[in-house]
Short mmCIF file of C-alpha atoms in Angstrom, two decimals:
data_model
loop_
_atom_site.label_atom_id
_atom_site.label_comp_id
_atom_site.label_asym_id
_atom_site.label_seq_id
_atom_site.Cartn_x
_atom_site.Cartn_y
_atom_site.Cartn_z
CA MET D 1 115.13 96.29 98.91
CA LEU D 2 116.60 99.74 96.03
CA SER D 3 116.11 97.64 93.10
CA ARG D 4 112.41 98.14 92.49
CA TRP D 5 112.55 101.55 93.29
CA ARG D 6 112.24 103.10 89.77
CA LEU D 7 108.89 100.64 89.79
CA TRP D 8 108.04 102.24 92.72
CA LEU D 9 108.60 105.81 91.22
CA PHE D 10 106.53 105.22 88.02
CA HIS D 11 103.19 104.28 90.39
CA GLN D 12 100.96 105.89 91.64
CA PHE D 13 98.31 103.97 94.02
CA PRO D 14 94.84 105.53 93.07
CA ASP D 15 92.75 105.79 96.56
CA LEU D 16 90.20 102.90 97.26
CA SER D 17 87.02 103.78 96.63
CA LEU D 18 84.39 101.43 98.15
CA ARG D 19 81.84 102.45 100.32
CA GLN D 20 78.98 100.82 98.57
CA ALA D 21 80.68 97.68 100.33
CA GLU D 22 81.98 99.61 103.08
CA ILE D 23 85.11 98.79 103.18
CA GLY D 24 86.71 98.49 107.13
CA PHE D 25 90.25 100.28 106.38
CA TRP D 26 90.90 103.39 104.35
CA THR D 27 93.74 104.24 102.40
CA VAL D 28 94.92 107.43 100.65
CA SER D 29 96.73 108.26 97.16
CA PHE D 30 100.95 107.56 96.94
CA ALA D 31 101.87 110.09 94.12
CA VAL D 32 104.81 110.50 93.99
CA SER D 33 105.54 114.46 94.41
CA VAL D 34 108.88 115.86 94.23
CA LEU D 35 109.15 118.74 96.78
CA VAL D 36 112.62 121.30 96.26
CA VAL D 37 114.17 121.88 99.71
CA GLY D 38 115.80 125.31 99.53
CA SER D 39 118.53 125.48 96.76
CA THR D 40 121.38 123.10 97.85
CA ILE D 41 118.74 119.84 97.80
CA SER D 42 117.70 118.79 94.11
CA PRO D 43 115.52 115.54 93.11
CA PRO D 44 117.24 112.94 92.03
CA ALA D 45 117.90 111.20 89.34
CA LEU D 46 115.63 108.73 88.26
CA GLY D 47 116.63 104.80 87.85
CA VAL D 48 120.14 105.42 89.40
CA GLU D 49 120.52 103.49 93.63
CA GLU D 50 123.22 106.01 94.61
CA GLU D 51 122.15 109.19 93.57
CA LEU D 52 118.29 108.50 95.71
CA ARG D 53 120.90 107.21 98.69
CA ASP D 54 122.64 110.48 98.77
CA HIS D 55 119.45 112.10 98.08
CA ILE D 56 118.16 110.45 101.05
CA ARG D 57 121.13 111.94 103.70
CA ARG D 58 121.40 115.67 102.09
CA LEU D 59 117.32 115.87 103.17
CA VAL D 60 118.07 114.26 106.34
CA ALA D 61 120.92 116.56 107.08
CA ALA D 62 118.31 119.12 105.74
CA LEU D 63 116.62 118.22 109.02
CA ASP D 64 118.69 120.58 111.17
CA ALA D 65 119.06 123.34 109.19
CA PRO D 66 119.11 126.50 110.82
CA GLN D 67 116.09 127.73 108.65
CA ARG D 68 112.76 126.41 109.48
CA SER D 69 110.67 125.85 106.92
CA VAL D 70 113.91 124.31 104.98
CA ARG D 71 113.39 121.46 107.99
CA ASP D 72 109.97 121.10 107.41
CA SER D 73 110.46 120.23 103.44
CA ALA D 74 112.88 117.95 103.74
CA GLU D 75 110.68 116.51 106.83
CA LYS D 76 107.48 116.20 103.78
CA GLU D 77 109.97 115.69 100.83
CA LEU D 78 111.44 112.45 102.55
CA GLU D 79 107.73 110.95 103.34
CA SER D 80 106.78 111.69 99.86
CA LEU D 81 108.58 109.67 98.88
CA GLY D 82 106.93 106.23 100.29
CA TRP D 83 107.64 103.96 102.59
CA ARG D 84 110.02 102.17 100.71
CA ILE D 85 112.38 104.05 101.83
CA LEU D 86 111.88 103.13 105.28
CA PRO D 87 115.17 100.92 105.41
CA GLU D 88 117.14 103.67 103.92
CA LEU D 89 116.18 105.28 107.51
CA SER D 90 116.65 102.75 109.73
CA ASP D 91 120.25 103.29 110.75
CA VAL D 92 121.00 107.03 110.73
CA VAL D 93 121.76 108.69 113.92
CA ALA D 94 120.49 111.60 114.66
CA THR D 95 122.00 114.99 115.54
CA SER D 96 119.74 116.30 117.09
CA PRO D 97 116.85 116.39 119.65
CA GLU D 98 115.10 117.23 116.70
CA VAL D 99 116.06 115.52 114.23
CA ALA D 100 115.60 112.48 116.44
CA LEU D 101 111.37 114.10 116.77
CA ARG D 102 111.71 114.40 113.01
CA LEU D 103 113.09 110.89 111.96
CA ALA D 104 110.50 109.51 114.69
CA ARG D 105 107.13 111.41 113.11
CA ILE D 106 108.74 110.91 109.37
CA ARG D 107 109.31 106.74 109.90
CA GLU D 108 105.90 106.69 111.98
CA GLN D 109 104.05 108.39 108.91
CA LEU D 110 105.93 105.42 106.37
CA VAL D 111 104.67 102.80 108.01
CA ALA D 112 101.65 104.01 108.38
CA GLN D 113 101.79 104.29 104.44
CA ARG D 114 102.94 100.86 104.78
CA ILE D 115 100.08 99.35 106.81
CA ARG D 116 98.02 101.16 104.39
CA GLN D 117 99.01 99.93 101.03
CA GLU D 118 99.74 96.02 101.98
CA ALA D 119 96.21 96.23 103.22
CA ARG D 120 94.49 97.30 100.19
CA GLU D 121 94.14 94.98 96.43
CA SER D 122 98.01 94.82 94.09
CA HIS D 123 97.53 96.08 90.94
CA VAL D 124 99.41 95.05 87.62
CA THR D 125 100.54 97.38 84.67
CA LEU D 126 101.47 94.66 81.68
CA GLN D 127 101.96 94.58 77.80
CA VAL D 128 103.53 91.65 76.09
CA GLN D 129 102.73 89.82 73.56
CA GLN D 130 103.10 86.00 72.37
CA ARG D 131 104.45 86.24 75.37
CA SER D 132 104.11 82.48 77.89
CA LEU D 133 101.90 82.16 80.35
CA GLU D 134 105.10 81.41 82.60
CA ASN D 135 106.76 84.66 82.21
CA ILE D 136 103.49 86.86 82.94
CA LEU D 137 103.05 85.13 85.97
CA LYS D 138 106.37 85.95 87.16
CA ASP D 139 105.91 88.95 86.58
CA ILE D 140 102.84 90.04 87.89
CA GLN D 141 104.04 87.87 91.54
CA SER D 142 107.65 90.74 90.97
CA GLN D 143 104.89 94.30 91.25
CA THR D 144 102.50 92.13 93.44
CA GLY D 145 104.32 89.64 96.39
CA ASN D 146 101.53 87.24 94.56
CA VAL D 147 102.57 83.67 94.28
CA VAL D 148 100.56 82.59 91.10
CA THR D 149 102.22 79.28 89.02
CA VAL D 150 101.33 76.97 86.08
CA ARG D 151 102.91 73.49 84.90
CA GLY D 152 102.52 71.50 81.74
CA GLU D 153 102.66 73.13 78.41
CA LEU D 154 99.92 75.64 79.65
CA ALA D 155 102.66 76.94 80.82
CA GLN D 156 104.56 77.75 78.10
CA GLU D 157 100.96 79.14 76.06
CA PRO D 158 101.26 82.25 74.66
CA ILE D 159 98.90 85.14 75.40
CA SER D 160 98.89 89.39 74.16
CA ALA D 161 97.31 91.59 76.91
CA SER D 162 98.16 94.67 78.57
CA TYR D 163 96.85 96.01 81.53
CA HIS D 164 96.97 99.70 83.23
CA ASP D 165 97.01 99.86 86.69
CA ALA D 166 94.75 96.34 86.70
CA PRO D 167 93.36 95.27 90.19
CA PHE D 168 95.24 92.01 90.72
CA TRP D 169 92.42 89.56 90.34
CA GLU D 170 90.89 90.92 87.57
CA VAL D 171 93.89 90.36 85.13
CA ILE D 172 94.17 86.47 86.66
CA ASP D 173 91.06 85.70 85.72
CA ASP D 174 91.76 87.59 82.39
CA LEU D 175 94.28 85.39 81.93
CA ALA D 176 92.39 82.01 82.96
CA GLU D 177 90.14 83.56 80.42
CA GLN D 178 92.47 83.78 77.75
CA SER D 179 94.48 80.31 78.74
CA HIS D 180 91.13 78.51 78.55
CA SER D 181 92.31 77.36 82.68
CA GLU D 182 91.17 77.24 86.20
CA VAL D 183 92.22 79.09 89.15
CA THR D 184 93.03 76.87 91.44
CA PHE D 185 94.57 77.49 95.30
CA ASN D 186 96.75 75.58 96.84
CA THR D 187 98.27 74.10 100.07
CA ASP D 188 101.47 75.68 100.46
CA GLY D 189 99.93 79.42 100.03
CA SER D 190 99.71 79.95 95.65
CA VAL D 191 97.14 80.70 93.28
CA GLU D 192 97.88 78.48 90.04
CA LEU D 193 96.46 78.34 86.89
CA LEU D 194 95.28 74.60 85.53
CA SER D 195 93.83 73.68 82.56
CA ALA D 196 89.46 73.12 83.45
CA GLU D 197 90.50 69.28 82.14
CA ASN D 198 93.39 68.69 85.10
CA ALA D 199 91.49 71.08 87.38
CA GLY D 200 89.12 68.12 87.28
CA ARG D 201 85.85 70.44 86.01
CA PHE D 202 84.53 71.55 83.61
CA ARG D 203 84.22 75.46 83.34
CA THR D 204 80.77 76.61 84.40
CA LYS D 205 78.46 79.27 84.67
CA ARG D 206 79.33 81.22 87.70
CA GLN D 207 79.15 84.76 89.21
CA VAL D 208 82.47 86.57 90.39
CA THR D 209 82.67 89.71 92.32
CA TYR D 210 86.15 91.92 93.49
CA VAL D 211 86.07 93.35 96.47
CA GLY D 212 89.52 94.74 96.79
CA PRO D 213 91.57 91.59 97.67
CA ILE D 214 89.09 89.90 98.05
CA ARG D 215 87.48 87.55 95.07
CA ILE D 216 83.66 85.92 95.32
CA THR D 217 82.92 82.65 93.66
CA ALA D 218 79.38 81.25 93.35
CA GLU D 219 78.33 78.34 91.30
CA LYS D 220 76.34 76.18 91.38
CA ALA D 221 76.74 73.08 92.52
CA SER D 222 74.49 70.41 92.53
CA HIS D 223 70.83 69.43 92.64
CA ALA D 224 69.93 68.03 95.62
CA GLN D 225 67.16 65.47 97.34
CA PRO D 226 63.95 66.36 98.21
CA ARG D 227 63.33 68.06 100.86
CA GLU D 228 63.32 66.62 104.63
CA GLU D 229 59.10 67.30 106.01
CA ASN D 230 60.68 70.92 108.18
CA SER D 231 62.74 71.58 105.97
CA PRO D 232 61.47 75.37 105.59
CA LEU D 233 61.79 75.48 101.39
CA THR D 234 58.81 75.51 100.08
CA SER D 235 59.51 73.39 97.04
CA SER D 236 60.96 70.27 96.39
CA LYS D 237 63.67 70.38 95.00
CA ARG D 238 66.27 72.90 95.82
CA ILE D 239 69.56 74.30 94.53
CA VAL D 240 73.52 73.96 96.06
CA LEU D 241 75.76 76.56 95.22
CA ASN D 242 79.21 76.85 96.23
CA VAL D 243 80.73 79.89 97.39
CA THR D 244 84.18 80.60 97.45
CA LEU D 245 86.01 83.69 99.03
CA ALA D 246 89.41 83.72 97.64
CA TRP D 247 92.38 86.97 98.80
CA GLU D 248 95.37 88.07 97.35
CA PRO D 249 97.92 84.64 98.22
CA ARG D 250 100.56 87.80 99.94
CA LEU D 251 97.91 87.93 102.30
CA ARG D 252 97.33 86.12 105.38
CA PRO D 253 93.96 85.95 107.23
CA ALA D 254 93.30 85.00 111.23
CA VAL D 255 89.67 85.39 110.53
CA LEU D 256 86.34 84.96 109.04
CA TRP D 257 83.24 85.40 109.94
CA TRP D 258 80.25 84.81 107.83
CA GLY D 259 77.10 86.52 107.60
CA PRO D 260 74.07 87.80 107.84
CA VAL D 261 73.34 85.47 103.97
CA GLU D 262 69.57 86.04 103.01
CA LEU D 263 68.18 84.87 99.83
CA VAL D 264 66.31 87.80 98.70
CA SER D 265 62.98 87.26 96.54
CA SER D 266 62.59 89.88 93.15
CA ARG D 267 58.42 89.59 94.61
CA GLY D 268 57.29 91.77 97.68
CA GLY D 269 61.42 91.72 98.27
CA ALA D 270 60.77 88.69 100.74
CA ARG D 271 64.03 87.90 102.81
CA GLN D 272 64.99 84.08 103.66
CA THR D 273 68.20 83.47 105.58
CA LEU D 274 70.74 80.80 104.40
CA LEU D 275 73.75 81.79 106.66
CA PRO D 276 73.33 83.06 110.88
CA SER D 277 74.98 86.54 111.90
CA ARG D 278 78.68 85.94 112.56
CA ARG D 279 79.30 82.36 111.61
CA GLU D 280 82.78 81.96 111.75
CA ILE D 281 84.81 80.02 109.32
CA PRO D 282 87.59 78.47 110.75
CA ILE D 283 91.22 79.40 108.10
CA LEU D 284 93.37 76.37 108.22
CA GLY D 285 96.46 75.97 107.08
CA PHE D 286 97.96 78.24 104.04
CA ARG D 287 94.95 77.82 101.17
CA PRO D 288 94.25 81.33 99.86
CA ALA D 289 90.41 80.39 99.97
CA VAL D 290 87.83 78.69 102.30
CA GLU D 291 84.45 77.31 100.54
CA THR D 292 80.83 77.03 101.78
CA THR D 293 77.70 76.14 100.40
CA VAL D 294 74.59 78.35 100.44
CA VAL D 295 70.86 75.56 99.87
CA VAL D 296 68.09 77.77 98.07
CA ASP D 297 64.99 77.48 96.88
CA ASP D 298 64.45 75.50 93.23
CA SER D 299 61.73 78.73 92.41
CA VAL D 300 63.88 81.06 92.56
CA SER D 301 65.56 79.65 89.21
CA LYS D 302 61.93 81.07 88.06
CA GLU D 303 62.60 84.69 89.40
CA SER D 304 65.29 86.45 86.99
CA LYS D 305 66.05 89.03 89.83
CA ALA D 306 66.23 87.09 92.87
CA ALA D 307 69.15 87.25 94.99
CA ILE D 308 71.23 86.77 97.88
CA ARG D 309 72.52 89.27 100.23
CA GLY D 310 75.49 88.69 102.06
CA ALA D 311 78.57 89.99 104.65
CA PHE D 312 81.61 89.18 105.56
CA ASP D 313 84.76 90.30 107.65
CA PHE D 314 88.36 89.30 107.01
CA VAL D 315 90.35 89.90 109.61
CA PHE D 316 94.33 90.30 107.85
CA PRO D 317 97.84 90.64 110.23
CA VAL D 318 99.82 92.75 107.69
CA CYS D 319 103.53 94.07 107.17
CA LEU D 320 105.82 91.51 109.00
CA GLU D 321 108.41 93.01 110.27
CA SER D 322 111.59 92.04 112.60
CA PHE D 323 111.95 93.63 115.98
CA LYS D 324 115.37 92.21 117.38
CA PHE D 325 116.70 92.96 121.06
CA GLU D 326 120.08 92.59 122.02
CA ARG D 327 121.06 90.58 124.85
CA PRO D 328 120.34 92.49 128.10
CA VAL D 329 122.85 94.08 130.08
CA GLY D 330 121.89 92.78 133.46
CA ASN D 331 117.83 92.24 134.43
CA LEU D 332 116.88 95.83 132.63
CA PHE D 333 113.36 93.79 131.84
CA PRO D 334 110.75 94.88 130.62
CA GLN D 335 111.89 96.15 127.30
CA ARG D 336 109.64 97.74 124.42
CA GLN D 337 109.85 99.10 121.19
CA HIS D 338 107.01 99.86 119.19
CA MET D 339 106.18 99.88 115.43
CA GLY D 340 102.84 100.28 113.97
CA ASP D 341 100.15 98.82 116.03
CA ALA D 342 102.53 96.44 118.09
CA THR D 343 103.73 96.97 121.38
CA VAL D 344 106.57 94.71 121.21
CA THR D 345 108.24 93.37 124.97
CA LEU D 346 111.72 91.59 126.05
CA THR D 347 110.01 90.13 129.10
CA SER D 348 112.50 87.86 130.47
CA TRP D 349 115.78 86.10 129.22
CA ARG D 350 117.35 82.87 131.56
CA GLU D 351 120.50 81.58 130.09
CA ASN D 352 121.66 77.83 130.89
CA PRO D 353 125.01 75.91 129.38
CA GLY D 354 123.80 75.09 125.76
CA MET D 355 119.91 76.84 126.12
CA VAL D 356 118.33 80.37 126.64
CA GLU D 357 114.73 80.86 127.06
CA ILE D 358 113.31 83.61 126.03
CA GLY D 359 110.20 85.62 126.57
CA LEU D 360 108.56 88.17 124.39
CA ARG D 361 105.36 90.01 124.56
CA VAL D 362 102.62 91.85 122.13
CA GLU D 363 100.03 93.62 121.80
CA TYR D 364 98.38 95.56 120.05
CA SER D 365 96.45 99.31 119.72
CA GLN D 366 93.49 97.35 117.24
CA PRO D 367 93.78 93.99 118.02
CA GLN D 368 89.50 93.91 115.75
CA GLU D 369 89.37 90.88 117.70
CA ALA D 370 91.66 89.02 115.31
CA PHE D 371 92.73 87.21 118.73
CA ALA D 372 89.10 86.49 119.86
CA SER D 373 89.40 82.91 118.76
CA HIS D 374 92.60 81.51 120.10
CA ARG D 375 92.61 79.05 116.73
CA GLY D 376 96.63 79.60 116.68
CA TRP D 377 97.49 81.45 113.81
CA PHE D 378 100.15 83.92 115.99
CA TYR D 379 102.05 80.64 116.81
CA ARG D 380 103.30 80.76 113.35
CA TRP D 381 105.50 83.97 114.28
CA GLN D 382 109.26 83.03 114.12
CA ALA D 383 112.04 83.52 116.71
CA GLU D 384 116.15 83.43 116.21
CA ILE D 385 118.56 83.29 118.36
CA GLU D 386 121.47 84.71 116.88
CA GLY D 387 125.23 84.67 118.49
CA ASP D 388 128.74 83.32 117.36
CA GLY D 389 127.88 84.94 113.93
CA CYS D 390 124.85 82.10 113.59
CA ARG D 391 121.29 82.54 114.02
CA LYS D 392 119.85 79.31 114.50
CA THR D 393 115.77 78.69 115.49
CA PHE D 394 113.77 78.41 118.42
CA ASP D 395 113.12 74.50 119.32
CA HIS D 396 110.17 75.05 121.70
CA LEU D 397 107.99 77.56 122.74
CA GLU D 398 104.75 77.91 125.34
CA ALA D 399 102.29 80.27 125.42
CA LEU D 400 101.84 81.97 128.89
CA TRP D 401 99.04 84.45 127.81
CA LEU D 402 96.11 85.09 125.64
CA GLY D 403 94.76 87.55 125.57
CA GLU D 404 92.19 89.28 123.58
CA ASN D 405 94.89 92.19 122.54
CA GLY D 406 98.61 89.87 122.01
CA VAL D 407 99.92 86.65 122.87
CA GLU D 408 102.97 86.16 125.05
CA PHE D 409 105.78 83.69 124.88
CA VAL D 410 108.56 82.10 125.80
CA TYR D 411 110.97 80.56 123.57
CA ARG D 412 113.51 77.93 124.48
CA PHE D 413 116.47 77.86 122.34
CA SER D 414 119.50 74.78 122.60
CA GLY D 415 122.83 73.85 120.81
CA LEU D 416 123.74 76.17 121.56
CA SER D 417 127.99 76.78 121.15
CA GLY D 418 128.14 79.73 122.21
CA ARG D 419 126.28 83.64 123.82
CA ALA D 420 123.58 84.29 122.74
CA THR D 421 124.11 88.47 121.71
CA ALA D 422 120.51 88.97 120.32
CA VAL D 423 117.01 87.94 119.79
CA ARG D 424 114.77 88.66 116.83
CA TRP D 425 111.03 88.06 116.41
CA MET D 426 109.07 88.52 113.25
CA LEU D 427 105.53 89.34 113.39
CA PRO D 428 103.21 91.97 112.10
CA LEU D 429 103.11 95.27 112.69
CA ALA D 430 99.21 95.67 112.37
CA ILE D 431 95.91 93.94 112.41
CA VAL D 432 93.46 95.16 109.56
CA ARG D 433 89.63 94.73 109.18
CA PHE D 434 88.73 94.12 105.82
CA SER D 435 84.36 94.35 106.25
CA ALA D 436 82.30 93.90 102.83
CA GLU D 437 78.37 93.19 100.92
CA PHE D 438 78.22 91.11 98.47
CA ASP D 439 75.81 90.89 95.63
CA ILE D 440 74.96 87.55 93.03
CA ALA D 441 72.75 87.59 90.82
CA LEU D 442 71.15 83.76 91.18
CA GLU D 443 70.12 84.44 87.31
CA LYS D 444 73.59 84.34 85.76
CA ILE D 445 74.20 80.74 87.92
CA ILE D 446 70.77 79.68 87.28
CA GLU D 447 69.56 78.29 84.55
#
């Protein structure tokens, strides 16, 4: 984990200010500050992982110092080091009730930092001269966690680029522009750069808008056939626009709502509804994008300032984490753990020869309507049984409860050769709603 510490220390994550887009979450700056906690605690030398661990241990010890000012300063500095030190605190044993209380507060603050950071856009810092596109994309993946691939001759295309804390999608589009390629989206959850010819189409006029971790692309698809007799459109022709909403591949949305989407004419500000309010678009599989179409009157092509204005809501489960429950002694149920916005409960543990059935329940304090449609995104959560030095995934699961703020499953594990000792359940720590508005100028799309 600490192999990336140097990268973390050298980056400051600026506050994301998107008030005009009405972002549904807030972020804070993650500038790392160094606080001196008494004369016996000195900051670590950057890049030396063992010294960093020693420094964390000294700060944890200072949480039990006689002077309250030293205890307070140690707590603040541990928080300032950022959420990436959470694994270093996971096995710390409190030496007093006050240390236990302070460690709990620190972990809570660091988890909150992690949730806010994962829900915002990724940034790239890179400076290269005539380096292959393939290697550049590998560097971007290591910094952001977003998988972007390239194949064939295009992979060896030499690129020169300089980015400093640049948003992920803007970097990808710039690289696509330099390499004369198209940004495409794969069913395995990755983004791929393909030459326009290999992508099956050639570059067209489009408008691209960036809102946090979302990339919105609008481009003209085709001229439609003459309108039907009862069509509300006033022209004999219609123009179909393809609108693509893509998200950073590291994210896995649960729900997407469109709407409303309107055509706003420059002639007196007349409005025409293109998509109804709160239209849900299913997100199936792992492809990091969804498409929809909007149809506009061909006459707007003659209006230089006509625009499509709309809004959307994404709901993202973020921060996958493993919750572990040891094999219970006796009938001590329920057992609960809380982290982030998630409260996880071990509800049952039943054993038969070669088989174990385990009941697990999770509830979220801010579910953000992620469970409203029950489209099954939560069935992807992994559960593993541990025992005799091995792990095994579940063979069968049954949903006992599908609520508005969580779910409860029974997992069955069979074919066990020995005694089960623990179960692990991988699930998100929080669910974040991302709300934004967009404005597409038709003059940039329609000639």
